[in-house]
Short mmCIF file of C-alpha atoms in Angstrom, two decimals:
data_model
loop_
_atom_site.label_atom_id
_atom_site.label_comp_id
_atom_site.label_asym_id
_atom_site.label_seq_id
_atom_site.Cartn_x
_atom_site.Cartn_y
_atom_site.Cartn_z
CA MET A 1019 51.16 -26.76 31.46
CA ASN A 1020 51.32 -30.41 30.49
CA LYS A 1021 53.79 -33.27 30.27
CA GLU A 1022 54.54 -32.63 26.59
CA GLU A 1023 55.49 -29.01 27.31
CA LEU A 1024 57.79 -30.15 30.12
CA LEU A 1025 59.47 -32.72 27.86
CA GLU A 1026 59.88 -30.18 25.04
CA SER A 1027 61.48 -27.71 27.44
CA GLY A 1028 64.04 -30.33 28.44
CA GLN A 1029 63.01 -30.31 32.10
CA ALA A 1030 63.68 -33.59 33.87
CA GLU A 1031 61.64 -32.64 36.93
CA ILE A 1032 59.21 -30.08 38.27
CA GLN A 1033 58.95 -28.67 41.78
CA ILE A 1034 55.40 -28.84 43.14
CA ILE A 1035 53.42 -28.11 46.29
CA ILE A 1036 51.15 -30.92 47.46
CA PHE A 1037 47.93 -29.98 49.24
CA LYS A 1038 44.85 -31.79 50.46
CA LEU A 1039 41.18 -31.21 49.80
CA GLY A 1040 39.27 -33.72 51.89
CA SER A 1041 41.18 -37.00 51.72
CA GLU A 1042 42.54 -36.41 48.20
CA GLU A 1043 45.94 -34.95 47.36
CA TYR A 1044 46.48 -32.35 44.64
CA ALA A 1045 49.53 -30.43 43.46
CA VAL A 1046 50.40 -27.19 41.69
CA PRO A 1047 53.75 -25.94 40.40
CA ILE A 1048 55.60 -24.02 43.11
CA THR A 1049 56.27 -21.20 40.65
CA CYS A 1050 52.61 -20.12 40.78
CA VAL A 1051 52.33 -20.08 44.60
CA GLN A 1052 53.10 -16.65 46.03
CA GLU A 1053 52.72 -17.71 49.65
CA ILE A 1054 50.75 -19.86 52.08
CA ILE A 1055 48.98 -18.12 54.96
CA MET A 1056 46.76 -19.07 57.89
CA ASN A 1057 43.05 -19.01 57.14
CA GLN A 1058 41.47 -15.74 58.23
CA GLU A 1059 38.22 -13.81 58.32
CA LYS A 1060 36.95 -12.94 54.86
CA THR A 1061 34.60 -10.17 53.71
CA ARG A 1062 31.72 -11.77 51.80
CA ILE A 1063 30.81 -10.49 48.34
CA PRO A 1064 27.05 -10.39 47.64
CA LYS A 1065 25.77 -12.50 44.72
CA SER A 1066 29.16 -14.11 44.12
CA PRO A 1067 29.44 -17.75 43.01
CA SER A 1068 29.00 -20.27 45.82
CA PHE A 1069 32.69 -21.25 45.84
CA VAL A 1070 33.83 -17.64 46.43
CA GLU A 1071 34.27 -17.21 50.18
CA GLY A 1072 34.98 -13.48 49.97
CA VAL A 1073 38.03 -11.21 49.90
CA ILE A 1074 40.95 -10.58 52.24
CA ASN A 1075 43.40 -7.72 52.62
CA LEU A 1076 46.91 -9.08 52.21
CA ARG A 1077 49.37 -6.28 52.94
CA GLY A 1078 47.19 -3.72 51.16
CA GLN A 1079 46.19 -5.93 48.23
CA ILE A 1080 42.55 -7.10 48.06
CA ILE A 1081 42.51 -10.78 47.08
CA PRO A 1082 39.47 -12.94 46.29
CA VAL A 1083 39.42 -16.24 48.18
CA ILE A 1084 37.76 -19.39 46.87
CA ASP A 1085 36.97 -22.64 48.67
CA GLY A 1086 38.95 -25.38 46.92
CA LYS A 1087 36.49 -28.11 47.90
CA LYS A 1088 33.53 -26.18 46.50
CA GLN A 1089 35.46 -25.30 43.33
CA PHE A 1090 36.29 -28.98 42.77
CA ASN A 1091 32.76 -30.12 43.76
CA LEU A 1092 34.03 -32.13 46.72
CA ALA A 1093 31.90 -32.78 49.78
CA ALA A 1094 32.80 -30.63 52.77
CA LEU A 1095 32.83 -32.03 56.28
CA LYS A 1096 30.34 -30.00 58.29
CA ASN A 1097 31.01 -28.43 61.68
CA GLU A 1098 34.57 -29.67 61.83
CA THR A 1099 37.34 -27.25 62.74
CA ASN A 1100 40.50 -27.89 60.75
CA LEU A 1101 43.59 -26.36 62.34
CA ASP A 1102 45.67 -27.30 59.29
CA GLU A 1103 43.46 -25.29 56.90
CA ARG A 1104 45.43 -22.70 54.91
CA ILE A 1105 44.99 -20.18 52.14
CA MET A 1106 47.34 -20.78 49.22
CA VAL A 1107 47.90 -17.43 47.51
CA ILE A 1108 48.30 -18.26 43.83
CA GLU A 1109 49.29 -16.00 40.95
CA SER A 1110 47.91 -16.98 37.58
CA ASN A 1111 46.99 -15.06 34.43
CA ASP A 1112 48.14 -11.81 36.09
CA GLN A 1113 45.62 -12.41 38.88
CA THR A 1114 46.22 -13.19 42.53
CA ILE A 1115 43.66 -15.48 44.11
CA GLY A 1116 43.59 -17.27 47.45
CA MET A 1117 42.37 -20.85 47.66
CA ILE A 1118 41.35 -22.47 50.92
CA VAL A 1119 42.86 -25.95 51.24
CA ASP A 1120 42.59 -28.44 54.09
CA GLU A 1121 46.33 -28.89 54.43
CA VAL A 1122 49.57 -28.10 52.64
CA SER A 1123 51.69 -31.18 53.14
CA GLU A 1124 55.00 -30.74 51.33
CA VAL A 1125 57.11 -29.43 48.48
CA ILE A 1126 58.70 -32.09 46.27
CA HIS A 1127 60.71 -32.48 43.08
CA LEU A 1128 58.70 -34.73 40.75
CA ALA A 1129 60.38 -36.41 37.80
CA VAL A 1130 58.60 -35.77 34.49
CA ASP A 1131 58.69 -39.55 33.92
CA ASP A 1132 56.48 -39.92 37.02
CA ILE A 1133 53.67 -37.88 35.45
CA GLU A 1134 50.89 -39.69 33.63
CA LEU A 1135 48.17 -38.16 31.49
CA PRO A 1136 44.75 -38.02 33.15
CA PRO A 1137 42.99 -41.39 32.81
CA VAL A 1138 39.73 -39.61 32.00
CA GLU A 1139 39.34 -37.31 29.00
CA ALA A 1140 39.19 -33.65 29.97
CA THR A 1141 35.84 -31.89 29.72
CA ASP A 1142 34.77 -28.33 30.47
CA GLN A 1143 34.22 -29.48 34.06
CA ASN A 1144 37.73 -30.91 34.63
CA ASP A 1145 40.05 -29.42 32.01
CA TYR A 1146 42.20 -28.01 34.83
CA ILE A 1147 43.60 -31.51 35.48
CA TRP A 1148 46.76 -31.96 33.42
CA GLY A 1149 48.14 -35.14 34.92
CA VAL A 1150 48.50 -37.62 37.75
CA GLY A 1151 51.74 -37.62 39.69
CA LYS A 1152 53.31 -40.75 41.19
CA TYR A 1153 55.58 -40.29 44.19
CA HIS A 1154 56.60 -42.98 46.73
CA GLU A 1155 53.48 -45.13 46.27
CA ARG A 1156 51.25 -42.03 46.36
CA LEU A 1157 49.10 -40.58 43.61
CA PHE A 1158 48.01 -36.95 43.37
CA ILE A 1159 46.15 -34.86 40.84
CA LEU A 1160 48.25 -32.24 39.02
CA VAL A 1161 46.22 -29.06 38.64
CA ASP A 1162 46.74 -26.21 36.18
CA PRO A 1163 45.96 -23.00 38.10
CA GLU A 1164 45.59 -21.01 34.87
CA LYS A 1165 42.49 -23.05 34.06
CA PHE A 1166 40.74 -23.48 37.39
CA LEU A 1167 41.50 -20.00 38.70
CA ASN A 1168 40.41 -18.01 35.64
CA PHE A 1169 37.95 -15.83 37.53
CA ASN A 1170 36.39 -14.18 34.47
CA GLN A 1171 35.68 -17.54 32.83
CA ILE A 1172 34.27 -19.00 36.05
CA ILE A 1173 31.93 -16.08 36.71
CA GLU A 1174 30.60 -16.23 33.13
CA ASN A 1175 29.74 -19.93 33.57
CA PRO A 1176 26.04 -20.01 34.48
CA LYS A 1177 26.40 -23.45 36.11
CA THR A 1178 28.65 -22.08 38.84
CA SER A 1179 27.46 -18.51 39.25
CA THR A 1180 24.35 -16.42 39.49
CA ASP A 1181 22.21 -16.54 36.38
CA THR A 1182 23.81 -14.13 33.89
CA LYS A 1183 20.44 -13.10 32.40
CA SER A 1184 19.18 -12.15 35.86
CA ILE A 1185 22.23 -9.96 36.39
CA GLU A 1186 21.67 -8.20 33.05
CA ASN A 1187 17.96 -7.74 33.80
CA ASN A 1188 18.80 -6.25 37.22
CA LYS A 1189 21.26 -3.83 35.61
CA LYS A 1190 18.63 -2.74 33.05
CA GLU A 1191 16.01 -2.33 35.79
CA LYS A 1192 18.36 -0.19 37.89
CA SER A 1193 19.13 1.97 34.82
CA LYS A 1194 15.41 2.52 34.22
CA ASN A 1195 14.87 3.47 37.86
CA LEU A 1196 17.73 5.97 37.73
CA GLU A 1197 16.28 7.53 34.57
CA LEU A 1198 12.91 7.98 36.30
CA VAL A 1199 14.47 9.88 39.20
#
């Protein structure tokens, strides 16, 4: 999603959910948010990327949960309990993924005219940012969930996950051991 697509579609505004990671505000289109739930115990997944906190069982559906601050490379405050922390359950690319956020503050209607292009050119590290929203003297980063929640793409990125060659070598070693038995 981007401003040009919104203008071409004839939309005058977009409904978004604003959330906080640290002291910064971000927003995603409300159409991609399935629900917002209290943070809960997660089952850890061995050898998963550092931003993957684990999985939860949400009414019979197993959902991976990522830490939004780790995913966005933001510093986490240590040893501080945050009672406003939530899991935003987001559907994107036919996947359902939970993202831990510090706070979900509000749902607003944002005029397309109040969306600016990102002031910094997108790179592989930040191509999920599609704009900056202006609302009542506030600025927030507009995030494209299809780009930052693409689990397959993230796991294949050696900068954010376990070394892919090591994984392949481990698989080959296990195959050899099974053949010997």
